[in-house]
PDB file of C-alpha atoms and ligand atoms in Angstrom:
ATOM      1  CA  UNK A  52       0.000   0.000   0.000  1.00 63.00           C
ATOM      2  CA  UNK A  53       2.713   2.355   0.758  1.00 70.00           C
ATOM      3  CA  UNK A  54       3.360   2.321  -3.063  1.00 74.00           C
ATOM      4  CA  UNK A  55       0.728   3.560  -4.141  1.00 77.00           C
ATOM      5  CA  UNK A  56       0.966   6.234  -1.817  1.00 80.00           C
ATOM      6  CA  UNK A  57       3.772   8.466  -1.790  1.00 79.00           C
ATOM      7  CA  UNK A  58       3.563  10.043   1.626  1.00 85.00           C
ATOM      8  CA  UNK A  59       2.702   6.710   3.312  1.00 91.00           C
ATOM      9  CA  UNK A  60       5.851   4.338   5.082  1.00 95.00           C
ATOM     10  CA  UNK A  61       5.480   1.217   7.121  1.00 96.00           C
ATOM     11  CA  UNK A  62       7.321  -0.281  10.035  1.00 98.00           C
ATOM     12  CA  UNK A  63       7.937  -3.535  10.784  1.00 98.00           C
ATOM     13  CA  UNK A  64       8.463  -5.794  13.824  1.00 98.00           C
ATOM     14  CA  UNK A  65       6.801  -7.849  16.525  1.00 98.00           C
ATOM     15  CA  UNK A  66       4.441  -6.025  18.858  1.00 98.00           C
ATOM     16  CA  UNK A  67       5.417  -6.962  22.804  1.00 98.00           C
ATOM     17  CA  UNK A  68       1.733  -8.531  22.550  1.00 97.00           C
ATOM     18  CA  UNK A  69       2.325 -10.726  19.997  1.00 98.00           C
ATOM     19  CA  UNK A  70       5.716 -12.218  20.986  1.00 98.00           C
ATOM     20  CA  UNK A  71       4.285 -15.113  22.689  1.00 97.00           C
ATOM     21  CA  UNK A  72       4.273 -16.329  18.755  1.00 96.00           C
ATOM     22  CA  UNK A  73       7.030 -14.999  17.513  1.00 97.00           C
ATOM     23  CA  UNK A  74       9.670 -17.007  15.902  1.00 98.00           C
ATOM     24  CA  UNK A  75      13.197 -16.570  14.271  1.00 98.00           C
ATOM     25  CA  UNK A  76      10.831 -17.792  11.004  1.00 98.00           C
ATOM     26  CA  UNK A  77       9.235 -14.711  11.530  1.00 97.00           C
ATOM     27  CA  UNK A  78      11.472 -12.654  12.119  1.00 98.00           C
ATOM     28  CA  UNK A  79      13.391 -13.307   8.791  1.00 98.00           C
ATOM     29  CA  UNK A  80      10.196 -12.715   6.824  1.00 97.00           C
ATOM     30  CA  UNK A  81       9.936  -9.226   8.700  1.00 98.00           C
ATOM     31  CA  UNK A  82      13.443  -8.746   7.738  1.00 97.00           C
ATOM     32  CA  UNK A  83      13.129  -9.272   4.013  1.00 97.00           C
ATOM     33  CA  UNK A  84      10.053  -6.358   3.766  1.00 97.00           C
ATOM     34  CA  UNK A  85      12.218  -3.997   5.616  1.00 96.00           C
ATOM     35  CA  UNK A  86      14.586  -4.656   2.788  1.00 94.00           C
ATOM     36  CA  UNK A  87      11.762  -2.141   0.350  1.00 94.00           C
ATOM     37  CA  UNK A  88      12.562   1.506   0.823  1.00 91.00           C
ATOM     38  CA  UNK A  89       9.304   2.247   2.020  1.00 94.00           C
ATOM     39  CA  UNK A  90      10.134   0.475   5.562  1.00 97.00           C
ATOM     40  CA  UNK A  91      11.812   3.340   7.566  1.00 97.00           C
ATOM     41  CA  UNK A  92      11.966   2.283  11.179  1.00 98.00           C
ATOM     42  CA  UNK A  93      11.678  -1.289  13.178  1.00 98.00           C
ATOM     43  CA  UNK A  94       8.838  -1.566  15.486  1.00 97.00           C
ATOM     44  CA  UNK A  95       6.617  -1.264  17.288  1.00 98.00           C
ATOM     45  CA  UNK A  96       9.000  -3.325  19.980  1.00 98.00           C
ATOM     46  CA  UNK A  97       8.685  -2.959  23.357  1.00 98.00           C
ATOM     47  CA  UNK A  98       7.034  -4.533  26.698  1.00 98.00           C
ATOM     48  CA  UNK A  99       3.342  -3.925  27.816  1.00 97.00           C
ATOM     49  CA  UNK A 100       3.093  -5.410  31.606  1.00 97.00           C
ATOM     50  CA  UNK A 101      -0.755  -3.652  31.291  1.00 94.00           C
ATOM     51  CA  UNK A 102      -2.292  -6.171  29.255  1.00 89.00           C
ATOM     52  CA  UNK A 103      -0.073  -9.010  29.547  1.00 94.00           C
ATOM     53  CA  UNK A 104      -0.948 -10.708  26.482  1.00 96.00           C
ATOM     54  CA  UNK A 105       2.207 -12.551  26.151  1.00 97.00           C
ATOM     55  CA  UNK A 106       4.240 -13.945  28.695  1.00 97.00           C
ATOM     56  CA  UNK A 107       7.258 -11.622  29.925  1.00 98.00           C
ATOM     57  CA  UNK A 108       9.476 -13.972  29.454  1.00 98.00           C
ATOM     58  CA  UNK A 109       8.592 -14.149  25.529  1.00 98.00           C
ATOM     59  CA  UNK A 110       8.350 -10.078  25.405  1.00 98.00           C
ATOM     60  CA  UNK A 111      11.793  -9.430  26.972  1.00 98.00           C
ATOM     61  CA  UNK A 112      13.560 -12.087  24.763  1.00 98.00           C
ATOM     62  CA  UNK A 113      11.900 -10.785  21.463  1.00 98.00           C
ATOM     63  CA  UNK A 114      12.722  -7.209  22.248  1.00 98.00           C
ATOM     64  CA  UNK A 115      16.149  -8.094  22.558  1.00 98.00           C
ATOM     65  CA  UNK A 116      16.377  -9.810  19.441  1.00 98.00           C
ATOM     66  CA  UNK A 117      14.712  -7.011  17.759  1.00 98.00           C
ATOM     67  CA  UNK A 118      17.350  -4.433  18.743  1.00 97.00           C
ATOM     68  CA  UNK A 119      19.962  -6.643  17.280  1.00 97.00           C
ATOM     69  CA  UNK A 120      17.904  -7.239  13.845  1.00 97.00           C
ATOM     70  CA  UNK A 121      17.223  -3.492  13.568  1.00 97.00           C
ATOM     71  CA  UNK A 122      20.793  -2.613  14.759  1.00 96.00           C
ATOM     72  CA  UNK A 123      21.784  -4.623  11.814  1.00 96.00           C
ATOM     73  CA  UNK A 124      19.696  -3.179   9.166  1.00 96.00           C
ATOM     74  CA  UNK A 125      20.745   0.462  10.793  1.00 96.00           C
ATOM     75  CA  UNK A 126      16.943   0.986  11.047  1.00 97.00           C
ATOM     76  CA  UNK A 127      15.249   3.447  13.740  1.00 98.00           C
ATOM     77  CA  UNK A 128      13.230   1.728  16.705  1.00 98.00           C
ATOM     78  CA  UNK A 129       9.205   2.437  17.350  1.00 98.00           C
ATOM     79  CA  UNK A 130       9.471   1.565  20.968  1.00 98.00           C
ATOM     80  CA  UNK A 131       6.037   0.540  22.741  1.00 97.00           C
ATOM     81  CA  UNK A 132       5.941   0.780  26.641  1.00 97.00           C
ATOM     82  CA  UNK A 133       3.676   0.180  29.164  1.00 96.00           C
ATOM     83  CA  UNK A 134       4.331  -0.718  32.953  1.00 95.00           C
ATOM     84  CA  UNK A 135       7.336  -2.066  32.454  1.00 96.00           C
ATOM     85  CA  UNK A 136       8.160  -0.820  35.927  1.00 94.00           C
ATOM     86  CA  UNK A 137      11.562   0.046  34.646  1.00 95.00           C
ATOM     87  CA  UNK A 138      12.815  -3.418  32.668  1.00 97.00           C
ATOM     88  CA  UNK A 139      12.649  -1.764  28.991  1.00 98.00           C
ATOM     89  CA  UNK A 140      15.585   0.665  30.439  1.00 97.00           C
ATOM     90  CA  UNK A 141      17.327  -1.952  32.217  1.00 97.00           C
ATOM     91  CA  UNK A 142      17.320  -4.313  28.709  1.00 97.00           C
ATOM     92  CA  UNK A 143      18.314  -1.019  26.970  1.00 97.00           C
ATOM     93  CA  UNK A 144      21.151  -0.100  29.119  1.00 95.00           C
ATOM     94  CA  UNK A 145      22.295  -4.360  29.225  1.00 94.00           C
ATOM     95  CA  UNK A 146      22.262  -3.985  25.775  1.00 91.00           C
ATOM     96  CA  UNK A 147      24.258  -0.458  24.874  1.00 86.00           C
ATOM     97  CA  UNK A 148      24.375   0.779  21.390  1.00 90.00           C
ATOM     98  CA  UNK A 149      25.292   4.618  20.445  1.00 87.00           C
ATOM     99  CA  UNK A 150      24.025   4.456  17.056  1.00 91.00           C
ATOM    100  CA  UNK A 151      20.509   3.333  18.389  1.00 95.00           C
ATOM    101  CA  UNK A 152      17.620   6.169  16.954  1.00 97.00           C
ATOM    102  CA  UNK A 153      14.386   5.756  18.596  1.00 98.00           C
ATOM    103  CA  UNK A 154      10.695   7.442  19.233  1.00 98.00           C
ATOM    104  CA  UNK A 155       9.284   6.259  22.854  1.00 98.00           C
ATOM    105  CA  UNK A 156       6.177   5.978  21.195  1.00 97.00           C
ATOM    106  CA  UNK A 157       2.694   6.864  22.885  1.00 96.00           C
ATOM    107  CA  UNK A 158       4.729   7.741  26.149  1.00 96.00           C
ATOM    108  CA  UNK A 159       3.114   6.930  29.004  1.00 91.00           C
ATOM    109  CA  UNK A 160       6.103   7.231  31.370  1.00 93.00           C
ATOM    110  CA  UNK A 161       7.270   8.988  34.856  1.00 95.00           C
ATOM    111  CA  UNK A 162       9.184  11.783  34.760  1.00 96.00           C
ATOM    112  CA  UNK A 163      12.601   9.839  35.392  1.00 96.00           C
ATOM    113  CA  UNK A 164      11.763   7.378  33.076  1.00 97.00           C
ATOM    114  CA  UNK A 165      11.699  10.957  30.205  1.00 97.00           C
ATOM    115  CA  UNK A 166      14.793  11.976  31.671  1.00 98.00           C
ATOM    116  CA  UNK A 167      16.381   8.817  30.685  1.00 97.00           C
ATOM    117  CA  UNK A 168      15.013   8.375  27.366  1.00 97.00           C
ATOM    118  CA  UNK A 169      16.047  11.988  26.416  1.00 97.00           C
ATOM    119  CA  UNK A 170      19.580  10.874  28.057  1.00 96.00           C
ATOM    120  CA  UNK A 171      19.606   8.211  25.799  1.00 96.00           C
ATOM    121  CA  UNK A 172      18.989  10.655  22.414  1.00 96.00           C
ATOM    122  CA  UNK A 173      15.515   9.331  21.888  1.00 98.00           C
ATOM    123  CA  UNK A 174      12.191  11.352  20.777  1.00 98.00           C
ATOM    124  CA  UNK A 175       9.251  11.186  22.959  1.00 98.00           C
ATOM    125  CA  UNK A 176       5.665  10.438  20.960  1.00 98.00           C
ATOM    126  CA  UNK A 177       2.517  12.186  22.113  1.00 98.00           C
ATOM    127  CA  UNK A 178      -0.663  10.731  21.598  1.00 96.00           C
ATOM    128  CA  UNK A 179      -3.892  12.027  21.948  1.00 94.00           C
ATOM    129  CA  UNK A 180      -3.945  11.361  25.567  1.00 94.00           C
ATOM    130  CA  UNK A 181      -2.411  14.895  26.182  1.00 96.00           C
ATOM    131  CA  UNK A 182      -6.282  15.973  25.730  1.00 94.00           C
ATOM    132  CA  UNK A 183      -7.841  13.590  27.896  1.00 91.00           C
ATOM    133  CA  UNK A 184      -8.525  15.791  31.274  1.00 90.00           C
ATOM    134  CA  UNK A 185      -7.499  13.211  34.505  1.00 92.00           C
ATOM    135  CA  UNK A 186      -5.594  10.640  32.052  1.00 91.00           C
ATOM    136  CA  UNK A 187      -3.501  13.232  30.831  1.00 94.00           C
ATOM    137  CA  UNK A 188      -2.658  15.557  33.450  1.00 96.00           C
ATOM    138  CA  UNK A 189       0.650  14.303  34.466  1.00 96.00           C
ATOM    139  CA  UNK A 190       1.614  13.772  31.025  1.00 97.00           C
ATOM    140  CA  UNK A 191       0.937  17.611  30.307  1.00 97.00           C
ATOM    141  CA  UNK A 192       2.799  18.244  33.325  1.00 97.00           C
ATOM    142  CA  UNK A 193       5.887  16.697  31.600  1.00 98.00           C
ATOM    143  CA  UNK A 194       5.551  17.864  27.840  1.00 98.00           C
ATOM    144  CA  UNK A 195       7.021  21.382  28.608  1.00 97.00           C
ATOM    145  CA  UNK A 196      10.682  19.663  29.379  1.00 97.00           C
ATOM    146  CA  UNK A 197      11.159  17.900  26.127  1.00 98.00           C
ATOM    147  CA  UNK A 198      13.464  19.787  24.502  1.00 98.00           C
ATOM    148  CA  UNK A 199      11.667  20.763  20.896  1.00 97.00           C
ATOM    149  CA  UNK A 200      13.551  19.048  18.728  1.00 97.00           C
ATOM    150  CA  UNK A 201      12.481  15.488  20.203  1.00 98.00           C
ATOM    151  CA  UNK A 202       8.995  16.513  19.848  1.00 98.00           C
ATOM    152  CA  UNK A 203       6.640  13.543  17.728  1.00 98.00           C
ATOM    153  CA  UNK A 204       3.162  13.962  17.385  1.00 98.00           C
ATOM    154  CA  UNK A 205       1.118  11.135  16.904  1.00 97.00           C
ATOM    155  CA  UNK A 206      -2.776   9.389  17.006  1.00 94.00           C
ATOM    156  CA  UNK A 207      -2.161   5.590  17.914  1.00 91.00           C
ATOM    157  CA  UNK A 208      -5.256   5.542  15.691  1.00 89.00           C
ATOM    158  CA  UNK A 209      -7.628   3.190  16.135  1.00 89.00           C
ATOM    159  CA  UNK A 210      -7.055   4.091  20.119  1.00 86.00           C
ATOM    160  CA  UNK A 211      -7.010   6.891  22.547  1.00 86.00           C
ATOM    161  CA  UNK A 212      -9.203   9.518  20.071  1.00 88.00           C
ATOM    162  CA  UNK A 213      -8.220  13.083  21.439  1.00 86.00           C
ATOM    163  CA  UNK A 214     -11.167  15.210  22.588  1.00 84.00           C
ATOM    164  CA  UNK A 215     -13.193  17.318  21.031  1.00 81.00           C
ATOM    165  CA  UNK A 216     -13.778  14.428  18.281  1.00 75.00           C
ATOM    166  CA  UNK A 217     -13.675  11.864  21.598  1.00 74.00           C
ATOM    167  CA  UNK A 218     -17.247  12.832  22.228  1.00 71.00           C
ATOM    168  CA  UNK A 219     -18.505  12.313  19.051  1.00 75.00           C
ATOM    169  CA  UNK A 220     -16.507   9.754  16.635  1.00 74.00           C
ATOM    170  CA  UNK A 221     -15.247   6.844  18.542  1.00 79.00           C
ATOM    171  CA  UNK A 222     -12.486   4.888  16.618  1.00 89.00           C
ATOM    172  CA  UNK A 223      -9.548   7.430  16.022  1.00 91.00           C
ATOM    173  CA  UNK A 224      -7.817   8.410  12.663  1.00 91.00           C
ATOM    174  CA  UNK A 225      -4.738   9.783  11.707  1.00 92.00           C
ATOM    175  CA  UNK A 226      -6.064  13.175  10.502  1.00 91.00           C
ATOM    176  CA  UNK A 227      -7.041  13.824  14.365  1.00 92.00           C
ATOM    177  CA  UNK A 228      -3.111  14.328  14.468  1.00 95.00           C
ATOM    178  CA  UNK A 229      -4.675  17.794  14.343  1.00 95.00           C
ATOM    179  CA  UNK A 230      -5.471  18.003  17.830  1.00 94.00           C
ATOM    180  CA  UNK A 231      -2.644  16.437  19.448  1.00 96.00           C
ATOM    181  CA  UNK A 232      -0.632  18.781  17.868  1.00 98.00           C
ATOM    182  CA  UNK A 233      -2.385  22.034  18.846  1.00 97.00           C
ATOM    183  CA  UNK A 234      -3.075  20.277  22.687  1.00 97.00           C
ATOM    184  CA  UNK A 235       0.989  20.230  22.858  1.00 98.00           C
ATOM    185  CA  UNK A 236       1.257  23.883  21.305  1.00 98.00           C
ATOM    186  CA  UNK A 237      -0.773  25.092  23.692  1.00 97.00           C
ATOM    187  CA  UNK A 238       0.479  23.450  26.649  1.00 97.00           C
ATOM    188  CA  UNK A 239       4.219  24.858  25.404  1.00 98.00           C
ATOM    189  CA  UNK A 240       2.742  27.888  25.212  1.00 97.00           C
ATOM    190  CA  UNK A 241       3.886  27.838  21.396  1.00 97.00           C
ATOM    191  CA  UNK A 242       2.435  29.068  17.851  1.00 98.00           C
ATOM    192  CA  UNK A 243       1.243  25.745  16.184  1.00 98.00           C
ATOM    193  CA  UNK A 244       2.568  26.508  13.219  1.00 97.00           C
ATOM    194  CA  UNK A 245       6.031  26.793  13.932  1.00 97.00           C
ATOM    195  CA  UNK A 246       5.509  23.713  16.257  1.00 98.00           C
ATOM    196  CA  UNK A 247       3.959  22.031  13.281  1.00 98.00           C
ATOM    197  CA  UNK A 248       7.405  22.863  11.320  1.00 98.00           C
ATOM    198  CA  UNK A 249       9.571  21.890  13.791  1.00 98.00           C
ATOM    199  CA  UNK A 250       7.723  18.384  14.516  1.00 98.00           C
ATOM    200  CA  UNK A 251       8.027  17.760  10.904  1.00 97.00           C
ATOM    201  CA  UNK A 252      11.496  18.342  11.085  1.00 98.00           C
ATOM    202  CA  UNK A 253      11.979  15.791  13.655  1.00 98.00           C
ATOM    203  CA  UNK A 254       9.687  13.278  11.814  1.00 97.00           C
ATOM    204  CA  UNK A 255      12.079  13.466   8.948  1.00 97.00           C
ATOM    205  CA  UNK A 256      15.069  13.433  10.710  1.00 97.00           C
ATOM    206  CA  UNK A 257      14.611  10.260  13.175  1.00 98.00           C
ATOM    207  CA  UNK A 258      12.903   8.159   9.841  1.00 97.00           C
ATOM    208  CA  UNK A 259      15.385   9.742   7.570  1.00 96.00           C
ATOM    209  CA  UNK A 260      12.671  11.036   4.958  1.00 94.00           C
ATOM    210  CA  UNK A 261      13.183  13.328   1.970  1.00 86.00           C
ATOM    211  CA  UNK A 262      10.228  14.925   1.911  1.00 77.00           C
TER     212      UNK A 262
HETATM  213 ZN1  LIG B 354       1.923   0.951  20.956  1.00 83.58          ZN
END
């Protein structure tokens, strides 16, 4: 699909809640599509301790191999995190690699846990939970330390659709980027415009697009 459209790109990799199936098989296959130019970043990889839907035995052995695989291809990392009470640093640090490029996607985190991803060089992805009132409060809380340019904006579409369309459309879509973006404008106290330009600078720059 990403052919036919020339502002679409695809990741690949093995969700944390799929990794209870994963298998060096699959893995291989995954590694012969992100062979087509259109497949810019590994992912999403991770651990979810929320849902639990594989074992986390499975999840932290799959991540690992996943770093390696993508540190191979030189591809950026989608990471996905949730209540990991700290083990997707620990594997990270266990497994050191300066070249690694990354977006914490949908981030969820404490504000130690930011720290340390920004440490580490990586962009922080903000989903339309920045506009949900209790849910996002701490997160808004955070979003004024991230330095701009490791700023990503972001839906997570079909989940977590930002208010106002929340009340009124339930599954979420990508053009409801909209309103994360001018959410984390107006929490920075920014012009959405230039934050606009500047988040499409960092798009391009972590997925290495010539657009
Ligand atoms: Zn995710």
């Amino acid at each position: 699909m990403t052919h036919q459209h020339r502002h679409l790109f695809a990741a690949v990799g093995i969700h944390p809640h799929d990794t209870k199936d994963c298998s060096e098989a699959s893995l291989s296959r995954l590694q012969s599509l992100a062979s087509d130019a259109n497949v810019v970043a590994w992912g999403e990889i991770g651990l979810d301790f929320n849902r639990m839907y594989s074992p986390q035995e499975k999840q932290e052995r799959w991540f690992i191999r996943q770093l390696e695989i993508a540190a191979e291809l030189k591809l950026p990392l989608i990471f996905h995190e949730r209540d990991s009470r700290g083990r997707l640093l620990e594997i990270l640090k266990t497994v050191p690699d300066n070249q690694r490029q990354a977006v914490v996607h949908c981030f969820s985190g404490t504000e130690s846990e930011l720290a340390q991803y920004l440490e580490m060089g990586f962009y922080i992805g903000i989903t339309g939970i920045v506009t949900i009132r209790q849910r996002g409060e701490s997160l808004r809380r955070m979003i004024p330390s991230i330095p701009s340019d490791r700023l990503l904006v972001e839906t997570d579409a079909p989940y977590l659709t930002p208010s106002p369309q929340r009340n009124k459309i339930r599954r979420n879509e990508p053009a409801f980027v909209r309103e994360v973006l001018l959410k984390v404008a107006d929490v920075r106290g920014e012009a959405p415009e230039s934050l606009a330009n500047q988040v499409w600078a960092n798009t391009c720059r972590l997925f290495r697009l010539a657009l």
